[in-house]
Amino acid sequence: MVKVDLSDFYAETETSETRAYEHALDIEFIVHREMQRSGLSKSELAKRMGVSLQSLSKLLNSQPNMTLKTIAKFELALGVKIIPQVISSYSNEAPFSSSNNSVREQWSSFNSDCSAKRLDFEMIPGGLAA
């Protein structure tokens, strides 16, 4: 099997929309994992959040424009806190807007360092930082 490195392509085509979609997927993954861990059904989660089952389904359908209030509702309903984590991925240059290879090299290095870790969020059970 041939291994293909798509980091240059990904770095050059990343937009705010693709990044927002990734964040939405990360949050959706956390919500599903915590529902399973807690034994919560979608109906029970919807009730705890004060939304209809239909609205919850739409929220869990990878909505890239999820509001902070919606994320807070997930946190409160699940008894967790989702904490954004900052990972520096490029220099002071505008990311990927120049033909300078140093930016691509930094992204490639960053991508390989983080290849096993896809989530940009950390979940703390109970919502309390230790």
PDB file of C-alpha atoms in Angstrom:
ATOM      1  CA  MET A   1       0.000   0.000   0.000  1.00  0.00           C
ATOM      2  CA  VAL A   2       1.331   3.435  -0.958  1.00  0.00           C
ATOM      3  CA  LYS A   3       1.204   6.108   1.743  1.00  0.00           C
ATOM      4  CA  VAL A   4       0.165   9.540   0.455  1.00  0.00           C
ATOM      5  CA  ASP A   5       0.957  12.725   2.368  1.00  0.00           C
ATOM      6  CA  LEU A   6      -1.853  15.212   1.847  1.00  0.00           C
ATOM      7  CA  SER A   7      -0.578  17.813   4.319  1.00  0.00           C
ATOM      8  CA  ASP A   8       0.474  20.283   1.580  1.00  0.00           C
ATOM      9  CA  PHE A   9      -2.904  19.965  -0.141  1.00  0.00           C
ATOM     10  CA  TYR A  10      -4.748  20.293   3.145  1.00  0.00           C
ATOM     11  CA  ALA A  11      -2.679  23.294   4.236  1.00  0.00           C
ATOM     12  CA  GLU A  12      -3.256  25.089   0.938  1.00  0.00           C
ATOM     13  CA  THR A  13      -7.002  24.427   0.801  1.00  0.00           C
ATOM     14  CA  GLU A  14      -7.957  24.980   4.438  1.00  0.00           C
ATOM     15  CA  THR A  15     -10.543  27.718   4.949  1.00  0.00           C
ATOM     16  CA  SER A  16     -12.518  29.033   7.885  1.00  0.00           C
ATOM     17  CA  GLU A  17     -15.418  26.874   6.668  1.00  0.00           C
ATOM     18  CA  THR A  18     -13.370  23.666   6.639  1.00  0.00           C
ATOM     19  CA  ARG A  19     -11.941  24.451  10.057  1.00  0.00           C
ATOM     20  CA  ALA A  20     -15.415  25.247  11.468  1.00  0.00           C
ATOM     21  CA  TYR A  21     -16.654  21.937  10.095  1.00  0.00           C
ATOM     22  CA  GLU A  22     -13.764  20.118  11.812  1.00  0.00           C
ATOM     23  CA  HIS A  23     -14.609  21.796  15.128  1.00  0.00           C
ATOM     24  CA  ALA A  24     -18.258  20.792  14.720  1.00  0.00           C
ATOM     25  CA  LEU A  25     -17.206  17.187  14.090  1.00  0.00           C
ATOM     26  CA  ASP A  26     -14.971  17.257  17.170  1.00  0.00           C
ATOM     27  CA  ILE A  27     -17.827  18.507  19.345  1.00  0.00           C
ATOM     28  CA  GLU A  28     -20.242  16.007  17.828  1.00  0.00           C
ATOM     29  CA  PHE A  29     -17.763  13.210  18.625  1.00  0.00           C
ATOM     30  CA  ILE A  30     -17.424  14.396  22.239  1.00  0.00           C
ATOM     31  CA  VAL A  31     -21.209  14.618  22.660  1.00  0.00           C
ATOM     32  CA  HIS A  32     -21.771  11.116  21.276  1.00  0.00           C
ATOM     33  CA  ARG A  33     -18.958   9.689  23.417  1.00  0.00           C
ATOM     34  CA  GLU A  34     -20.354  11.298  26.568  1.00  0.00           C
ATOM     35  CA  MET A  35     -23.908  10.196  25.747  1.00  0.00           C
ATOM     36  CA  GLN A  36     -22.643   6.636  25.431  1.00  0.00           C
ATOM     37  CA  ARG A  37     -20.546   6.898  28.611  1.00  0.00           C
ATOM     38  CA  SER A  38     -23.539   8.242  30.557  1.00  0.00           C
ATOM     39  CA  GLY A  39     -26.070   5.902  28.965  1.00  0.00           C
ATOM     40  CA  LEU A  40     -28.103   8.891  27.721  1.00  0.00           C
ATOM     41  CA  SER A  41     -30.515   8.597  24.812  1.00  0.00           C
ATOM     42  CA  LYS A  42     -31.012  11.424  22.339  1.00  0.00           C
ATOM     43  CA  SER A  43     -34.479  11.962  23.833  1.00  0.00           C
ATOM     44  CA  GLU A  44     -33.050  12.395  27.340  1.00  0.00           C
ATOM     45  CA  LEU A  45     -30.276  14.710  26.111  1.00  0.00           C
ATOM     46  CA  ALA A  46     -32.820  16.832  24.211  1.00  0.00           C
ATOM     47  CA  LYS A  47     -34.952  17.080  27.356  1.00  0.00           C
ATOM     48  CA  ARG A  48     -31.949  18.131  29.473  1.00  0.00           C
ATOM     49  CA  MET A  49     -31.007  20.760  26.878  1.00  0.00           C
ATOM     50  CA  GLY A  50     -34.561  22.087  26.616  1.00  0.00           C
ATOM     51  CA  VAL A  51     -34.755  21.439  22.857  1.00  0.00           C
ATOM     52  CA  SER A  52     -36.879  19.171  20.707  1.00  0.00           C
ATOM     53  CA  LEU A  53     -35.534  15.842  19.510  1.00  0.00           C
ATOM     54  CA  GLN A  54     -35.685  17.220  15.964  1.00  0.00           C
ATOM     55  CA  SER A  55     -33.574  20.255  16.955  1.00  0.00           C
ATOM     56  CA  LEU A  56     -31.035  18.022  18.686  1.00  0.00           C
ATOM     57  CA  SER A  57     -30.744  15.863  15.571  1.00  0.00           C
ATOM     58  CA  LYS A  58     -30.004  18.971  13.508  1.00  0.00           C
ATOM     59  CA  LEU A  59     -27.359  20.089  16.026  1.00  0.00           C
ATOM     60  CA  LEU A  60     -25.698  16.674  15.980  1.00  0.00           C
ATOM     61  CA  ASN A  61     -25.681  16.659  12.208  1.00  0.00           C
ATOM     62  CA  SER A  62     -22.330  18.520  12.064  1.00  0.00           C
ATOM     63  CA  GLN A  63     -23.573  22.083  12.056  1.00  0.00           C
ATOM     64  CA  PRO A  64     -20.428  24.145  11.434  1.00  0.00           C
ATOM     65  CA  ASN A  65     -22.064  27.315  12.772  1.00  0.00           C
ATOM     66  CA  MET A  66     -22.831  25.927  16.240  1.00  0.00           C
ATOM     67  CA  THR A  67     -23.089  28.797  18.715  1.00  0.00           C
ATOM     68  CA  LEU A  68     -21.227  29.048  21.996  1.00  0.00           C
ATOM     69  CA  LYS A  69     -24.608  28.930  23.729  1.00  0.00           C
ATOM     70  CA  THR A  70     -25.370  25.591  22.053  1.00  0.00           C
ATOM     71  CA  ILE A  71     -21.988  24.215  23.128  1.00  0.00           C
ATOM     72  CA  ALA A  72     -22.745  25.404  26.689  1.00  0.00           C
ATOM     73  CA  LYS A  73     -26.113  23.580  26.554  1.00  0.00           C
ATOM     74  CA  PHE A  74     -24.298  20.377  25.577  1.00  0.00           C
ATOM     75  CA  GLU A  75     -21.837  20.883  28.441  1.00  0.00           C
ATOM     76  CA  LEU A  76     -24.535  21.441  31.043  1.00  0.00           C
ATOM     77  CA  ALA A  77     -26.711  18.566  29.824  1.00  0.00           C
ATOM     78  CA  LEU A  78     -23.769  16.143  29.812  1.00  0.00           C
ATOM     79  CA  GLY A  79     -22.072  17.429  32.979  1.00  0.00           C
ATOM     80  CA  VAL A  80     -18.809  18.149  31.156  1.00  0.00           C
ATOM     81  CA  LYS A  81     -16.797  21.149  30.066  1.00  0.00           C
ATOM     82  CA  ILE A  82     -15.357  21.324  26.556  1.00  0.00           C
ATOM     83  CA  ILE A  83     -12.158  23.366  26.607  1.00  0.00           C
ATOM     84  CA  PRO A  84     -10.597  24.770  23.419  1.00  0.00           C
ATOM     85  CA  GLN A  85      -6.902  24.005  23.165  1.00  0.00           C
ATOM     86  CA  VAL A  86      -4.455  26.284  21.350  1.00  0.00           C
ATOM     87  CA  ILE A  87      -1.914  24.552  19.134  1.00  0.00           C
ATOM     88  CA  SER A  88       0.404  26.881  17.221  1.00  0.00           C
ATOM     89  CA  SER A  89       0.635  25.662  13.677  1.00  0.00           C
ATOM     90  CA  TYR A  90       2.441  28.393  11.766  1.00  0.00           C
ATOM     91  CA  SER A  91       4.738  31.376  12.001  1.00  0.00           C
ATOM     92  CA  ASN A  92       3.909  35.089  12.099  1.00  0.00           C
ATOM     93  CA  GLU A  93       3.329  34.984   8.355  1.00  0.00           C
ATOM     94  CA  ALA A  94      -0.217  34.918   7.066  1.00  0.00           C
ATOM     95  CA  PRO A  95      -0.874  31.180   6.938  1.00  0.00           C
ATOM     96  CA  PHE A  96      -0.531  29.606   3.513  1.00  0.00           C
ATOM     97  CA  SER A  97      -0.908  32.854   1.589  1.00  0.00           C
ATOM     98  CA  SER A  98       2.707  33.008   0.459  1.00  0.00           C
ATOM     99  CA  SER A  99       4.736  30.664  -1.659  1.00  0.00           C
ATOM    100  CA  ASN A 100       7.312  30.545   1.135  1.00  0.00           C
ATOM    101  CA  ASN A 101       8.143  26.892   1.793  1.00  0.00           C
ATOM    102  CA  SER A 102       8.814  27.525   5.497  1.00  0.00           C
ATOM    103  CA  VAL A 103       5.079  27.787   6.146  1.00  0.00           C
ATOM    104  CA  ARG A 104       4.415  24.515   4.331  1.00  0.00           C
ATOM    105  CA  GLU A 105       7.306  22.860   6.150  1.00  0.00           C
ATOM    106  CA  GLN A 106       5.966  24.066   9.497  1.00  0.00           C
ATOM    107  CA  TRP A 107       2.491  22.789   8.651  1.00  0.00           C
ATOM    108  CA  SER A 108       3.872  19.439   7.526  1.00  0.00           C
ATOM    109  CA  SER A 109       5.895  19.127  10.726  1.00  0.00           C
ATOM    110  CA  PHE A 110       2.911  20.185  12.837  1.00  0.00           C
ATOM    111  CA  ASN A 111       0.636  17.772  11.004  1.00  0.00           C
ATOM    112  CA  SER A 112       2.988  14.828  11.509  1.00  0.00           C
ATOM    113  CA  ASP A 113       3.408  15.716  15.206  1.00  0.00           C
ATOM    114  CA  CYS A 114      -0.368  15.778  15.646  1.00  0.00           C
ATOM    115  CA  SER A 115      -1.352  12.978  13.282  1.00  0.00           C
ATOM    116  CA  ALA A 116      -2.537  10.744  16.113  1.00  0.00           C
ATOM    117  CA  LYS A 117      -4.479  13.546  17.806  1.00  0.00           C
ATOM    118  CA  ARG A 118      -7.373  14.874  15.774  1.00  0.00           C
ATOM    119  CA  LEU A 119      -9.400  16.649  18.445  1.00  0.00           C
ATOM    120  CA  ASP A 120      -8.671  20.289  19.251  1.00  0.00           C
ATOM    121  CA  PHE A 121     -10.813  20.111  22.362  1.00  0.00           C
ATOM    122  CA  GLU A 122     -10.310  18.593  25.750  1.00  0.00           C
ATOM    123  CA  MET A 123     -13.217  17.213  27.786  1.00  0.00           C
ATOM    124  CA  ILE A 124     -13.141  17.359  31.568  1.00  0.00           C
ATOM    125  CA  PRO A 125     -15.692  15.086  33.335  1.00  0.00           C
ATOM    126  CA  GLY A 126     -17.988  17.052  35.600  1.00  0.00           C
ATOM    127  CA  GLY A 127     -16.901  20.302  34.008  1.00  0.00           C
ATOM    128  CA  LEU A 128     -14.319  21.091  36.680  1.00  0.00           C
ATOM    129  CA  ALA A 129     -10.686  21.650  35.861  1.00  0.00           C
ATOM    130  CA  ALA A 130      -8.387  19.811  38.253  1.00  0.00           C
TER     131      ALA A 130
END
